Amino acid sequence: MFKPKIIVIGSINMDLVTTSTSFPMQGETIKGIDFKTIPGGKGANQAVAAARLGADVRLIGCVGSDDFGKELKSHLLKENIQVEHVNVVQKYPTGIASITVSNHDNSIIVVPGANDCLTPEIINEKEEFIAECDLLLLQLEIPLSTVMKAAEIAKKHGVKILLNPAPVQLIPQALLEMADYLTPNEHERTYFNDDKSIQDKLIVTYGSKGVRFNENGNEKQIGAHKVKVVDTTGAGDTFNGALAVSLSKGDTLEQACLFGNAAAALSVMKFGAQSGMPFKEDVEKFLKTSAPG
Ligand code: RIB
């Protein structure tokens, strides 16, 4: 069976997750209910989603030489992700995300740490490694210059580029042009201009309202599945990982969005970004019994 080769160039974080009954107001101290450390980072999350959903995944990123870095690297290996190009840096600690989960919603502060050490020079040395792949999956939790360099190399070698523009920021026009697919959520969508060339690449996620995209000049929408939400952290990452797998297998955009939408629905039913991510068989089974709303 064909296993697409997906390369993820992105962030690796340890998520420090506090659950509480409400979000603290500015200047307020509140009592939490629970605290957990869970592997995260948009890059690593999307890599795990794609690997669980049947791709051959390689990840390029940076962690610190601390305990979090060691734990995350061995965790990624257990998820069947090639990590020989995950660099261990001495200068900065492993990236972390301080996450508060309350009432099925979350707020996140990311401290990039070692993720900021992933330079364009490092990516330049991986040209052959990138060129071998079917699809490059990018997010914006590493330096923008590094994202640009990765996209340039992928474009040169005809590797498809899926850019998840999160956390959102102003993106150079050249990067938008190089990307084959852009996957903002409804808030990030407002950062994009109305150029026709960009509109056609947009696949916009609307949380509990599903996903919208253009295919062959027609605007299409797929509603979300009705599921019991436990934690939405990493739902977007699951969608992106699944979309990447499906597209690089040659599925149509609509098939890929249906697959991603179902994978994301399953992910929100469990706690944690990666801990809730489904495997290929789970999504296939779910799609036989649940239709999008
Ligand atoms: O998209 C969710 C992720 O964003 C978390 O895992 C956290 O690490 C932040 O990068």
Tab-separated table of C-alpha atoms and ligand atoms in Angstrom:
chain	number	residue	atom	x	y	z
A	1	MET	CA	0.000	0.000	0.000
A	2	PHE	CA	1.307	3.484	-0.984
A	3	LYS	CA	2.668	5.384	2.019
A	4	PRO	CA	3.080	9.089	1.196
A	5	LYS	CA	6.291	10.737	2.364
A	6	ILE	CA	5.519	13.860	4.371
A	7	ILE	CA	8.119	16.228	5.745
A	8	VAL	CA	7.177	18.525	8.608
A	9	ILE	CA	9.438	21.469	9.391
A	10	GLY	CA	8.200	23.069	12.565
A	11	SER	CA	7.955	23.469	16.296
A	12	ILE	CA	8.315	20.913	19.070
A	13	ASN	CA	6.961	21.965	22.484
A	14	MET	CA	6.130	20.497	25.827
A	15	ASP	CA	2.582	21.561	26.671
A	16	LEU	CA	2.089	22.553	30.326
A	17	VAL	CA	-1.643	22.095	30.613
A	18	THR	CA	-3.724	23.402	33.512
A	19	THR	CA	-7.426	22.608	33.727
A	20	SER	CA	-9.608	25.061	35.635
A	21	THR	CA	-13.272	25.993	35.971
A	22	SER	CA	-12.642	29.445	34.436
A	23	PHE	CA	-9.862	31.514	32.856
A	24	PRO	CA	-8.090	33.879	35.296
A	25	MET	CA	-8.753	37.597	34.739
A	26	GLN	CA	-5.791	39.965	34.521
A	27	GLY	CA	-4.234	40.275	38.008
A	28	GLU	CA	-6.348	37.412	39.403
A	29	THR	CA	-5.181	34.146	40.970
A	30	ILE	CA	-7.541	31.181	40.737
A	31	LYS	CA	-7.311	27.565	41.867
A	32	GLY	CA	-6.841	24.982	39.118
A	33	ILE	CA	-8.260	21.450	39.011
A	34	ASP	CA	-5.470	19.505	37.304
A	35	PHE	CA	-2.027	19.869	35.700
A	36	LYS	CA	-0.322	17.698	33.078
A	37	THR	CA	2.719	17.853	30.788
A	38	ILE	CA	1.797	16.619	27.303
A	39	PRO	CA	3.878	16.561	24.076
A	40	GLY	CA	2.838	19.379	21.736
A	41	GLY	CA	4.000	22.070	19.318
A	42	LYS	CA	2.194	22.609	16.025
A	43	GLY	CA	4.952	20.963	13.993
A	44	ALA	CA	5.231	17.871	16.188
A	45	ASN	CA	1.445	17.623	16.508
A	46	GLN	CA	0.930	17.644	12.757
A	47	ALA	CA	3.736	15.116	12.329
A	48	VAL	CA	2.088	12.756	14.843
A	49	ALA	CA	-1.325	13.154	13.203
A	50	ALA	CA	0.111	12.357	9.753
A	51	ALA	CA	2.083	9.344	11.054
A	52	ARG	CA	-0.942	7.880	12.862
A	53	LEU	CA	-2.998	8.354	9.709
A	54	GLY	CA	-0.648	6.318	7.535
A	55	ALA	CA	2.173	8.534	6.227
A	56	ASP	CA	5.904	8.029	6.331
A	57	VAL	CA	6.790	11.149	8.345
A	58	ARG	CA	10.063	12.958	8.868
A	59	LEU	CA	10.400	15.993	11.136
A	60	ILE	CA	12.993	18.764	11.125
A	61	GLY	CA	13.033	20.853	14.297
A	62	CYS	CA	15.000	21.821	17.390
A	63	VAL	CA	14.739	20.926	21.074
A	64	GLY	CA	16.917	21.924	24.037
A	65	SER	CA	19.416	19.617	25.769
A	66	ASP	CA	17.065	19.409	28.786
A	67	ASP	CA	14.729	16.662	30.043
A	68	PHE	CA	11.774	17.950	27.995
A	69	GLY	CA	13.887	17.759	24.836
A	70	LYS	CA	14.950	14.159	25.552
A	71	GLU	CA	11.401	13.119	26.417
A	72	LEU	CA	9.911	14.719	23.298
A	73	LYS	CA	12.479	13.209	20.941
A	74	SER	CA	11.952	9.694	22.270
A	75	HIS	CA	8.179	10.198	22.227
A	76	LEU	CA	8.303	11.191	18.524
A	77	LEU	CA	10.370	8.108	17.766
A	78	LYS	CA	7.703	5.942	19.419
A	79	GLU	CA	5.169	7.619	17.116
A	80	ASN	CA	7.189	6.266	14.151
A	81	ILE	CA	8.518	9.671	13.127
A	82	GLN	CA	12.028	9.996	11.706
A	83	VAL	CA	13.836	12.302	14.131
A	84	GLU	CA	17.447	12.180	12.998
A	85	HIS	CA	17.061	15.798	11.845
A	86	VAL	CA	15.655	17.006	15.145
A	87	ASN	CA	18.615	19.017	16.450
A	88	VAL	CA	19.474	19.268	20.137
A	89	VAL	CA	20.655	22.810	20.911
A	90	GLN	CA	22.570	23.968	23.981
A	91	LYS	CA	21.742	27.675	23.809
A	92	TYR	CA	18.012	27.594	24.604
A	93	PRO	CA	15.607	25.350	26.499
A	94	THR	CA	12.983	23.238	24.745
A	95	GLY	CA	9.937	25.252	23.643
A	96	ILE	CA	6.934	25.174	25.929
A	97	ALA	CA	3.288	26.110	25.653
A	98	SER	CA	1.453	27.198	28.774
A	99	ILE	CA	-2.133	26.093	28.148
A	100	THR	CA	-5.254	26.683	30.214
A	101	VAL	CA	-8.217	24.438	29.418
A	102	SER	CA	-11.602	25.505	30.701
A	103	ASN	CA	-15.196	24.887	29.561
A	104	HIS	CA	-14.001	22.917	26.491
A	105	ASP	CA	-11.973	25.903	25.296
A	106	ASN	CA	-8.333	26.895	25.732
A	107	SER	CA	-5.882	29.781	25.866
A	108	ILE	CA	-2.208	29.286	24.973
A	109	ILE	CA	1.059	31.168	25.512
A	110	VAL	CA	3.988	29.724	23.546
A	111	VAL	CA	7.613	30.322	24.569
A	112	PRO	CA	9.562	29.189	21.464
A	113	GLY	CA	12.983	28.575	23.112
A	114	ALA	CA	14.941	26.112	20.946
A	115	ASN	CA	12.390	26.377	18.101
A	116	ASP	CA	13.928	29.767	17.295
A	117	CYS	CA	17.265	28.028	16.600
A	118	LEU	CA	15.863	26.366	13.482
A	119	THR	CA	17.619	28.632	10.966
A	120	PRO	CA	17.425	28.837	7.145
A	121	GLU	CA	21.056	27.592	7.094
A	122	ILE	CA	20.004	24.328	8.786
A	123	ILE	CA	17.226	23.883	6.218
A	124	ASN	CA	19.621	24.582	3.349
A	125	GLU	CA	21.629	21.525	4.368
A	126	LYS	CA	18.519	19.314	4.131
A	127	GLU	CA	17.720	19.998	0.487
A	128	GLU	CA	18.026	16.364	-0.650
A	129	PHE	CA	16.014	15.131	2.308
A	130	ILE	CA	13.195	17.576	1.478
A	131	ALA	CA	13.332	16.837	-2.262
A	132	GLU	CA	12.529	13.126	-1.680
A	133	CYS	CA	9.116	13.905	-0.176
A	134	ASP	CA	5.601	14.173	-1.592
A	135	LEU	CA	4.496	17.056	0.600
A	136	LEU	CA	5.985	19.670	2.943
A	137	LEU	CA	3.869	20.631	5.939
A	138	LEU	CA	4.644	24.033	7.491
A	139	GLN	CA	3.304	26.200	10.314
A	140	LEU	CA	4.511	29.525	11.750
A	141	GLU	CA	5.964	28.593	15.164
A	142	ILE	CA	9.539	28.704	13.822
A	143	PRO	CA	11.312	31.749	12.285
A	144	LEU	CA	9.554	33.022	9.154
A	145	SER	CA	12.877	33.114	7.259
A	146	THR	CA	13.187	29.357	7.877
A	147	VAL	CA	9.660	28.727	6.622
A	148	MET	CA	10.531	30.739	3.482
A	149	LYS	CA	13.713	28.756	2.870
A	150	ALA	CA	11.899	25.431	3.300
A	151	ALA	CA	9.191	26.514	0.854
A	152	GLU	CA	11.787	27.656	-1.708
A	153	ILE	CA	13.522	24.282	-1.609
A	154	ALA	CA	10.242	22.357	-1.837
A	155	LYS	CA	9.076	24.495	-4.776
A	156	LYS	CA	12.383	23.956	-6.598
A	157	HIS	CA	11.877	20.189	-6.378
A	158	GLY	CA	8.146	20.081	-7.118
A	159	VAL	CA	7.220	19.031	-3.564
A	160	LYS	CA	3.669	20.197	-2.699
A	161	ILE	CA	3.461	22.761	0.129
A	162	LEU	CA	0.719	22.915	2.748
A	163	LEU	CA	1.083	26.013	4.949
A	164	ASN	CA	-0.932	26.211	8.149
A	165	PRO	CA	-0.548	29.949	8.954
A	166	ALA	CA	-0.643	29.615	12.737
A	167	PRO	CA	0.074	31.483	14.944
A	168	VAL	CA	-1.034	34.078	12.434
A	169	GLN	CA	1.233	36.932	11.376
A	170	LEU	CA	1.783	38.982	8.238
A	171	ILE	CA	3.046	36.564	5.613
A	172	PRO	CA	5.236	37.636	2.672
A	173	GLN	CA	3.386	37.481	-0.655
A	174	ALA	CA	6.154	35.248	-2.045
A	175	LEU	CA	5.387	32.603	0.590
A	176	LEU	CA	1.664	32.747	-0.124
A	177	GLU	CA	2.422	32.258	-3.806
A	178	MET	CA	4.690	29.269	-3.174
A	179	ALA	CA	2.134	27.459	-1.011
A	180	ASP	CA	-0.222	25.023	-2.761
A	181	TYR	CA	-2.660	24.927	0.162
A	182	LEU	CA	-3.286	27.479	2.935
A	183	THR	CA	-5.244	26.377	6.000
A	184	PRO	CA	-6.126	29.311	8.266
A	185	ASN	CA	-8.919	29.097	10.816
A	186	GLU	CA	-11.729	31.633	10.621
A	187	HIS	CA	-9.783	34.235	12.667
A	188	GLU	CA	-6.507	33.765	10.778
A	189	ARG	CA	-8.451	34.008	7.498
A	190	THR	CA	-8.934	37.766	8.041
A	191	TYR	CA	-5.170	38.298	7.526
A	192	PHE	CA	-5.368	37.209	3.875
A	193	ASN	CA	-6.087	39.504	0.977
A	194	ASP	CA	-8.765	38.790	-1.590
A	195	ASP	CA	-6.420	37.910	-4.482
A	196	LYS	CA	-8.010	35.228	-6.649
A	197	SER	CA	-4.708	33.283	-6.656
A	198	ILE	CA	-4.841	33.034	-2.845
A	199	GLN	CA	-8.584	32.431	-2.571
A	200	ASP	CA	-8.270	29.233	-4.565
A	201	LYS	CA	-5.695	27.826	-2.140
A	202	LEU	CA	-7.655	28.588	1.011
A	203	ILE	CA	-9.101	25.789	3.103
A	204	VAL	CA	-10.661	27.570	6.065
A	205	THR	CA	-11.606	25.762	9.279
A	206	TYR	CA	-14.565	27.072	11.299
A	207	GLY	CA	-14.390	24.884	14.425
A	208	SER	CA	-17.834	23.492	15.210
A	209	LYS	CA	-19.081	24.917	11.892
A	210	GLY	CA	-16.820	22.747	9.724
A	211	VAL	CA	-14.577	23.670	6.791
A	212	ARG	CA	-14.886	25.740	3.569
A	213	PHE	CA	-12.810	25.540	0.394
A	214	ASN	CA	-12.934	26.117	-3.363
A	215	GLU	CA	-12.727	23.205	-5.757
A	216	ASN	CA	-12.834	23.608	-9.559
A	217	GLY	CA	-14.194	27.128	-9.142
A	218	ASN	CA	-17.017	26.054	-6.800
A	219	GLU	CA	-17.195	27.077	-3.164
A	220	LYS	CA	-17.871	24.047	-0.973
A	221	GLN	CA	-18.586	23.568	2.710
A	222	ILE	CA	-18.465	20.468	4.886
A	223	GLY	CA	-20.198	20.712	8.259
A	224	ALA	CA	-18.622	19.491	11.488
A	225	HIS	CA	-19.523	16.132	13.038
A	226	LYS	CA	-21.615	16.389	16.192
A	227	VAL	CA	-19.396	14.968	18.938
A	228	LYS	CA	-18.951	15.393	22.681
A	229	VAL	CA	-16.098	17.916	23.039
A	230	VAL	CA	-13.532	17.311	25.792
A	231	ASP	CA	-10.576	19.420	24.579
A	232	THR	CA	-10.088	21.296	21.303
A	233	THR	CA	-6.283	21.663	21.674
A	234	GLY	CA	-4.619	20.256	18.564
A	235	ALA	CA	-7.837	19.853	16.544
A	236	GLY	CA	-6.447	22.149	13.845
A	237	ASP	CA	-3.174	20.214	13.851
A	238	THR	CA	-5.048	16.935	13.431
A	239	PHE	CA	-6.975	18.440	10.513
A	240	ASN	CA	-3.742	19.592	8.855
A	241	GLY	CA	-1.945	16.272	9.360
A	242	ALA	CA	-4.915	14.361	7.952
A	243	LEU	CA	-5.339	16.751	5.032
A	244	ALA	CA	-1.652	16.352	4.169
A	245	VAL	CA	-1.907	12.545	4.174
A	246	SER	CA	-5.040	12.458	2.047
A	247	LEU	CA	-3.821	15.041	-0.498
A	248	SER	CA	-0.443	13.402	-0.904
A	249	LYS	CA	-2.180	10.080	-1.598
A	250	GLY	CA	-3.891	11.772	-4.552
A	251	ASP	CA	-7.367	12.226	-3.037
A	252	THR	CA	-9.490	15.155	-4.225
A	253	LEU	CA	-9.636	18.262	-2.063
A	254	GLU	CA	-13.180	17.357	-1.012
A	255	GLN	CA	-12.149	13.817	0.016
A	256	ALA	CA	-9.163	15.250	1.909
A	257	CYS	CA	-11.368	17.772	3.750
A	258	LEU	CA	-13.875	15.036	4.671
A	259	PHE	CA	-11.025	12.933	6.055
A	260	GLY	CA	-9.460	15.863	7.939
A	261	ASN	CA	-12.811	16.966	9.308
A	262	ALA	CA	-13.531	13.487	10.682
A	263	ALA	CA	-10.022	13.148	12.173
A	264	ALA	CA	-10.378	16.546	13.897
A	265	ALA	CA	-13.807	15.555	15.291
A	266	LEU	CA	-12.307	12.426	16.853
A	267	SER	CA	-9.383	14.401	18.304
A	268	VAL	CA	-11.586	16.798	20.307
A	269	MET	CA	-13.256	13.891	22.115
A	270	LYS	CA	-10.055	13.244	24.108
A	271	PHE	CA	-7.828	15.385	26.313
A	272	GLY	CA	-4.496	16.804	25.040
A	273	ALA	CA	-3.188	17.745	21.597
A	274	GLN	CA	-1.461	14.515	20.574
A	275	SER	CA	-3.098	12.138	23.046
A	276	GLY	CA	-6.443	12.596	21.307
A	277	MET	CA	-5.231	12.076	17.755
A	278	PRO	CA	-6.882	9.169	15.927
A	279	PHE	CA	-5.319	6.388	13.842
A	280	LYS	CA	-6.313	5.705	10.216
A	281	GLU	CA	-8.625	2.811	11.149
A	282	ASP	CA	-10.446	5.008	13.719
A	283	VAL	CA	-11.221	7.646	11.075
A	284	GLU	CA	-12.346	5.086	8.498
A	285	LYS	CA	-14.654	3.435	11.042
A	286	PHE	CA	-16.009	6.792	12.234
A	287	LEU	CA	-16.811	7.900	8.677
A	288	LYS	CA	-18.957	4.775	8.216
A	289	THR	CA	-21.152	5.667	11.180
A	290	SER	CA	-21.109	9.477	11.369
A	291	ALA	CA	-21.957	12.050	8.699
A	292	PRO	CA	-20.830	15.690	8.892
A	293	GLY	CA	-23.612	18.055	10.048
B	1	RIB	O1	-1.986	23.809	18.120
B	1	RIB	C1	-1.811	23.414	19.447
B	1	RIB	C2	-0.386	23.613	19.848
B	1	RIB	O2	-0.097	24.982	19.852
B	1	RIB	C3	-0.049	23.129	21.234
B	1	RIB	O3	0.329	21.779	21.272
B	1	RIB	C4	1.026	24.084	21.691
B	1	RIB	O4	2.287	23.497	21.839
B	1	RIB	C5	1.036	25.198	20.654
B	1	RIB	O5	2.116	25.112	19.839
